[in-house]
mmCIF file of C-alpha atoms in Angstrom:
data_model
loop_
_atom_site.group_PDB
_atom_site.id
_atom_site.type_symbol
_atom_site.label_atom_id
_atom_site.label_comp_id
_atom_site.label_asym_id
_atom_site.label_seq_id
_atom_site.Cartn_x
_atom_site.Cartn_y
_atom_site.Cartn_z
ATOM 1 C CA GLN A 1 7.315 25.151 -36.041
ATOM 2 C CA ALA A 2 5.222 21.863 -35.518
ATOM 3 C CA GLN A 3 8.266 19.845 -34.625
ATOM 4 C CA VAL A 4 8.928 22.296 -31.886
ATOM 5 C CA VAL A 5 5.515 22.269 -30.420
ATOM 6 C CA MET A 6 5.185 18.571 -30.688
ATOM 7 C CA ASN A 7 8.623 18.616 -28.623
ATOM 8 C CA LEU A 8 7.379 20.967 -26.081
ATOM 9 C CA PHE A 9 4.222 18.671 -25.551
ATOM 10 C CA PHE A 10 6.307 15.643 -25.087
ATOM 11 C CA ASP A 11 8.657 17.322 -22.802
ATOM 12 C CA THR A 12 5.789 18.448 -20.685
ATOM 13 C CA TRP A 13 4.335 14.932 -20.721
ATOM 14 C CA ARG A 14 7.525 13.204 -19.782
ATOM 15 C CA GLU A 15 8.232 16.074 -16.996
ATOM 16 C CA MET A 16 4.469 15.307 -15.653
ATOM 17 C CA LEU A 17 5.710 11.295 -15.128
ATOM 18 C CA ASN A 18 8.830 12.091 -13.885
ATOM 19 C CA TYR A 19 7.078 13.651 -11.076
ATOM 20 C CA SER A 20 3.563 12.206 -10.804
ATOM 21 C CA GLY A 21 2.028 8.881 -11.346
ATOM 22 C CA LEU A 22 -1.542 7.540 -11.930
ATOM 23 C CA CYS A 23 -3.485 5.024 -9.919
ATOM 24 C CA CYS A 24 -6.554 3.464 -11.854
ATOM 25 C CA PHE A 25 -9.475 2.326 -10.441
ATOM 26 C CA SER A 26 -12.683 0.786 -11.334
ATOM 27 C CA LYS A 27 -16.215 1.419 -10.686
ATOM 28 C CA THR A 28 -17.173 -2.110 -10.952
ATOM 29 C CA LYS A 29 -16.074 -5.330 -9.246
ATOM 30 C CA GLU A 30 -18.329 -7.459 -11.088
ATOM 31 C CA ASN A 31 -16.969 -7.380 -14.620
ATOM 32 C CA LEU A 32 -15.417 -10.779 -15.675
ATOM 33 C CA LEU A 33 -13.101 -9.347 -18.091
ATOM 34 C CA LEU A 34 -11.778 -7.012 -15.388
ATOM 35 C CA TRP A 35 -11.092 -10.051 -12.998
ATOM 36 C CA SER A 36 -9.687 -12.045 -16.064
ATOM 37 C CA HIS A 37 -7.180 -8.984 -17.311
ATOM 38 C CA TYR A 38 -5.977 -7.477 -14.016
ATOM 39 C CA ALA A 39 -6.518 -10.466 -11.199
ATOM 40 C CA ASP A 40 -4.423 -13.032 -12.964
ATOM 41 C CA SER A 41 -7.186 -14.977 -14.547
ATOM 42 C CA HIS A 42 -9.205 -14.874 -11.196
ATOM 43 C CA ARG A 43 -6.606 -16.153 -9.174
ATOM 44 C CA GLY A 44 -5.906 -12.247 -7.548
ATOM 45 C CA VAL A 45 -7.807 -10.391 -5.737
ATOM 46 C CA SER A 46 -9.364 -6.648 -6.076
ATOM 47 C CA LEU A 47 -9.963 -3.929 -3.520
ATOM 48 C CA GLY A 48 -12.535 -2.019 -2.541
ATOM 49 C CA PHE A 49 -12.397 1.779 -1.307
ATOM 50 C CA ASP A 50 -14.695 4.049 0.151
ATOM 51 C CA TYR A 51 -15.265 6.728 -2.556
ATOM 52 C CA ASP A 52 -15.736 9.610 -0.509
ATOM 53 C CA ILE A 53 -12.670 8.714 1.802
ATOM 54 C CA ILE A 54 -10.354 8.184 -1.239
ATOM 55 C CA THR A 55 -11.435 11.271 -3.211
ATOM 56 C CA SER A 56 -10.882 13.471 -0.045
ATOM 57 C CA GLN A 57 -7.311 12.378 0.147
ATOM 58 C CA TYR A 58 -6.297 12.790 -3.457
ATOM 59 C CA LEU A 59 -7.997 15.631 -4.840
ATOM 60 C CA GLN A 60 -6.907 15.446 -8.542
ATOM 61 C CA PHE A 61 -9.043 12.688 -9.953
ATOM 62 C CA ASP A 62 -11.397 12.216 -12.860
ATOM 63 C CA GLU A 63 -13.494 9.570 -14.885
ATOM 64 C CA VAL A 64 -11.637 8.430 -18.043
ATOM 65 C CA VAL A 65 -13.476 9.294 -21.307
ATOM 66 C CA TYR A 66 -14.165 6.891 -23.573
ATOM 67 C CA ASP A 67 -13.845 7.866 -27.425
ATOM 68 C CA ASN A 68 -12.576 7.030 -30.621
ATOM 69 C CA THR A 69 -11.629 10.271 -31.675
ATOM 70 C CA PRO A 70 -8.109 11.133 -31.759
ATOM 71 C CA ILE A 71 -6.878 13.956 -29.247
ATOM 72 C CA PHE A 72 -5.282 16.798 -31.086
ATOM 73 C CA LEU A 73 -2.758 18.794 -29.505
ATOM 74 C CA ASP A 74 -3.872 22.201 -28.646
ATOM 75 C CA ILE A 75 -0.662 24.604 -28.850
ATOM 76 C CA ASN A 76 -2.538 27.380 -26.843
ATOM 77 C CA ASP A 77 -3.365 24.815 -24.071
ATOM 78 C CA VAL A 78 -0.377 22.167 -23.768
ATOM 79 C CA ASP A 79 -1.618 21.367 -20.331
ATOM 80 C CA LYS A 80 -5.212 20.792 -21.280
ATOM 81 C CA SER A 81 -3.961 18.552 -24.143
ATOM 82 C CA ILE A 82 -1.898 16.444 -21.657
ATOM 83 C CA THR A 83 -4.792 16.260 -19.191
ATOM 84 C CA ASP A 84 -7.000 15.224 -21.998
ATOM 85 C CA ALA A 85 -4.541 12.471 -23.413
ATOM 86 C CA THR A 86 -4.048 11.273 -19.984
ATOM 87 C CA LEU A 87 -7.684 10.763 -19.400
ATOM 88 C CA ARG A 88 -8.831 9.241 -22.913
ATOM 89 C CA LYS A 89 -9.325 5.852 -23.875
ATOM 90 C CA SER A 90 -10.589 3.817 -26.701
ATOM 91 C CA LYS A 91 -14.623 2.955 -26.677
ATOM 92 C CA ASN A 92 -12.963 -0.929 -26.471
ATOM 93 C CA TRP A 93 -12.180 -0.146 -22.844
ATOM 94 C CA GLU A 94 -15.576 1.265 -21.695
ATOM 95 C CA TYR A 95 -16.286 -1.483 -19.500
ATOM 96 C CA GLU A 96 -13.776 -0.971 -17.360
ATOM 97 C CA GLU A 97 -15.491 2.197 -15.665
ATOM 98 C CA GLU A 98 -11.981 3.694 -14.867
ATOM 99 C CA ILE A 99 -11.222 6.440 -12.577
ATOM 100 C CA ARG A 100 -7.692 7.654 -12.456
ATOM 101 C CA PHE A 101 -6.062 9.494 -9.609
ATOM 102 C CA LEU A 102 -3.012 11.893 -10.315
ATOM 103 C CA MET A 103 -0.834 11.762 -7.433
ATOM 104 C CA GLU A 104 2.849 12.565 -6.476
ATOM 105 C CA ARG A 105 5.209 9.836 -7.231
ATOM 106 C CA SER A 106 6.851 8.300 -4.306
ATOM 107 C CA LYS A 107 8.174 5.006 -3.489
ATOM 108 C CA ASN A 108 5.129 4.625 -1.003
ATOM 109 C CA VAL A 109 1.711 5.972 -1.476
ATOM 110 C CA GLY A 110 -0.379 5.576 1.381
ATOM 111 C CA PHE A 111 -4.345 5.879 1.887
ATOM 112 C CA ASN A 112 -6.384 6.639 4.716
ATOM 113 C CA GLN A 113 -6.985 3.044 6.378
ATOM 114 C CA ASP A 114 -10.707 3.541 7.055
ATOM 115 C CA ALA A 115 -10.669 3.601 2.851
ATOM 116 C CA LEU A 116 -10.001 -0.020 2.453
ATOM 117 C CA VAL A 117 -13.302 -1.361 2.942
ATOM 118 C CA GLU A 118 -13.220 -4.497 1.393
ATOM 119 C CA VAL A 119 -10.992 -7.472 -0.155
ATOM 120 C CA ASN A 120 -12.534 -9.720 -2.937
ATOM 121 C CA PHE A 121 -10.868 -12.397 -3.730
ATOM 122 C CA GLY A 122 -10.837 -13.960 -7.356
ATOM 123 C CA SER A 123 -12.420 -17.609 -7.732
ATOM 124 C CA ARG A 124 -9.205 -19.075 -8.400
ATOM 125 C CA CYS A 125 -7.289 -17.403 -5.240
ATOM 126 C CA SER A 126 -5.831 -20.204 -3.295
ATOM 127 C CA LYS A 127 -7.393 -20.570 -0.125
ATOM 128 C CA ARG A 128 -3.802 -20.371 1.563
ATOM 129 C CA ASN A 129 -3.520 -16.781 -0.124
ATOM 130 C CA MET A 130 -6.614 -15.599 1.217
ATOM 131 C CA LEU A 131 -5.538 -16.589 4.775
ATOM 132 C CA ASN A 132 -2.244 -14.823 4.167
ATOM 133 C CA ILE A 133 -4.084 -11.877 3.145
ATOM 134 C CA HIS A 134 -6.430 -11.495 5.734
ATOM 135 C CA TYR A 135 -3.842 -12.276 8.328
ATOM 136 C CA LEU A 136 -1.780 -9.231 7.027
ATOM 137 C CA ILE A 137 -4.549 -7.082 6.329
ATOM 138 C CA ASN A 138 -5.549 -7.293 10.122
ATOM 139 C CA LYS A 139 -1.567 -6.876 11.389
ATOM 140 C CA LEU A 140 -1.421 -3.832 9.420
ATOM 141 C CA GLY A 141 -4.611 -2.565 11.251
ATOM 142 C CA TYR A 142 -6.999 -2.110 8.586
ATOM 143 C CA THR A 143 -10.217 -2.776 10.792
ATOM 144 C CA LYS A 144 -13.123 -1.644 8.709
ATOM 145 C CA CYS A 145 -12.245 -4.126 5.857
ATOM 146 C CA LYS A 146 -14.551 -6.947 4.577
ATOM 147 C CA PHE A 147 -13.381 -10.045 2.838
ATOM 148 C CA TYR A 148 -15.519 -11.992 0.100
ATOM 149 C CA GLU A 149 -14.811 -14.695 -1.884
ATOM 150 C CA THR A 150 -15.973 -15.035 -5.639
ATOM 151 C CA GLU A 151 -17.964 -17.677 -7.419
ATOM 152 C CA ILE A 152 -18.333 -17.412 -11.047
ATOM 153 C CA ASP A 153 -22.100 -17.943 -11.970
ATOM 154 C CA LYS A 154 -22.070 -19.713 -15.062
ATOM 155 C CA SER A 155 -25.499 -19.513 -15.814
ATOM 156 C CA LYS A 156 -25.614 -15.953 -15.993
ATOM 157 C CA TYR A 157 -22.000 -15.206 -16.835
ATOM 158 C CA SER A 158 -21.740 -12.918 -13.446
ATOM 159 C CA ILE A 159 -19.625 -12.831 -10.389
ATOM 160 C CA ILE A 160 -21.482 -14.073 -6.829
ATOM 161 C CA PHE A 161 -19.700 -12.169 -3.507
ATOM 162 C CA LYS A 162 -19.698 -14.459 -0.256
ATOM 163 C CA GLN A 163 -18.320 -13.026 2.958
ATOM 164 C CA ILE A 164 -15.818 -15.290 4.081
ATOM 165 C CA ASN A 165 -15.930 -17.202 7.513
ATOM 166 C CA PHE A 166 -11.973 -17.555 8.349
ATOM 167 C CA ASP A 167 -12.424 -20.178 10.862
ATOM 168 C CA LEU A 168 -13.953 -22.498 8.696
ATOM 169 C CA LEU A 169 -11.236 -21.633 6.148
ATOM 170 C CA LYS A 170 -8.610 -22.030 8.403
ATOM 171 C CA ALA A 171 -9.956 -25.395 9.342
ATOM 172 C CA GLU A 172 -10.282 -26.121 5.542
ATOM 173 C CA VAL A 173 -6.772 -25.473 4.752
ATOM 174 C CA LEU A 174 -5.483 -27.336 7.821
ATOM 175 C CA GLU A 175 -7.302 -30.268 6.889
ATOM 176 C CA ASN A 176 -6.284 -30.612 3.308
ATOM 177 C CA SER A 177 -2.543 -29.294 4.028
ATOM 178 C CA ASN A 178 0.306 -31.673 3.413
ATOM 179 C CA GLU A 179 1.983 -30.837 7.113
ATOM 180 C CA LYS A 180 1.672 -34.005 8.984
ATOM 181 C CA ARG A 181 -0.216 -33.391 12.391
ATOM 182 C CA PHE A 182 0.073 -35.452 15.469
ATOM 183 C CA SER A 183 -3.228 -37.282 16.353
ATOM 184 C CA LYS A 184 -2.494 -37.225 19.876
ATOM 185 C CA ALA A 185 -0.517 -35.385 22.326
ATOM 186 C CA ILE A 186 2.936 -36.440 23.124
ATOM 187 C CA ASP A 187 4.202 -36.318 26.153
ATOM 188 C CA LEU A 188 7.705 -34.785 25.985
ATOM 189 C CA ARG A 189 8.711 -36.380 29.491
ATOM 190 C CA THR A 190 8.615 -39.915 28.026
ATOM 191 C CA LEU A 191 11.220 -39.201 25.077
ATOM 192 C CA ASP A 192 14.390 -39.771 27.406
ATOM 193 C CA ASP A 193 12.896 -43.322 27.939
ATOM 194 C CA LEU A 194 13.538 -43.758 23.860
#
């Protein structure tokens, strides 16, 4: 009897995962461990979303419950048991302050363009990657997005966010580039004389 119930639970769980996906967010961008674990040791980025816009688009969401108590299968309410299992993590992960969205699985999960409000570049993100991502975000029409670079404040073990001046960043990347630039303009008409 117990095995039948467990099989029902896992079959229902697998069926849900075949048609749905989880998209996970954090309520904080300032946590050093999150940057280390999820942003390639500060070489990556974090995306900041407008909470009200994103939650109006995806209605099935909830905060993760951090608890070291095991979840027990309720044979009278398998759906609740699956929800509890989906939203439960050990207290060791509490620093993540995670919110999970349940959404229909598809190859392209889009969101309202106004929802993306910031891109935060890790302290070890390359300047060229910053420029490329800035270009792509603007090219795709995300007009409400602001861009920040991060710096680790070692005296406080915290992260400082500074808005990026992309004109200065472009100049710095060009100056440090391995590409050779001509020091003066060449008159192409004189090339025939060579």
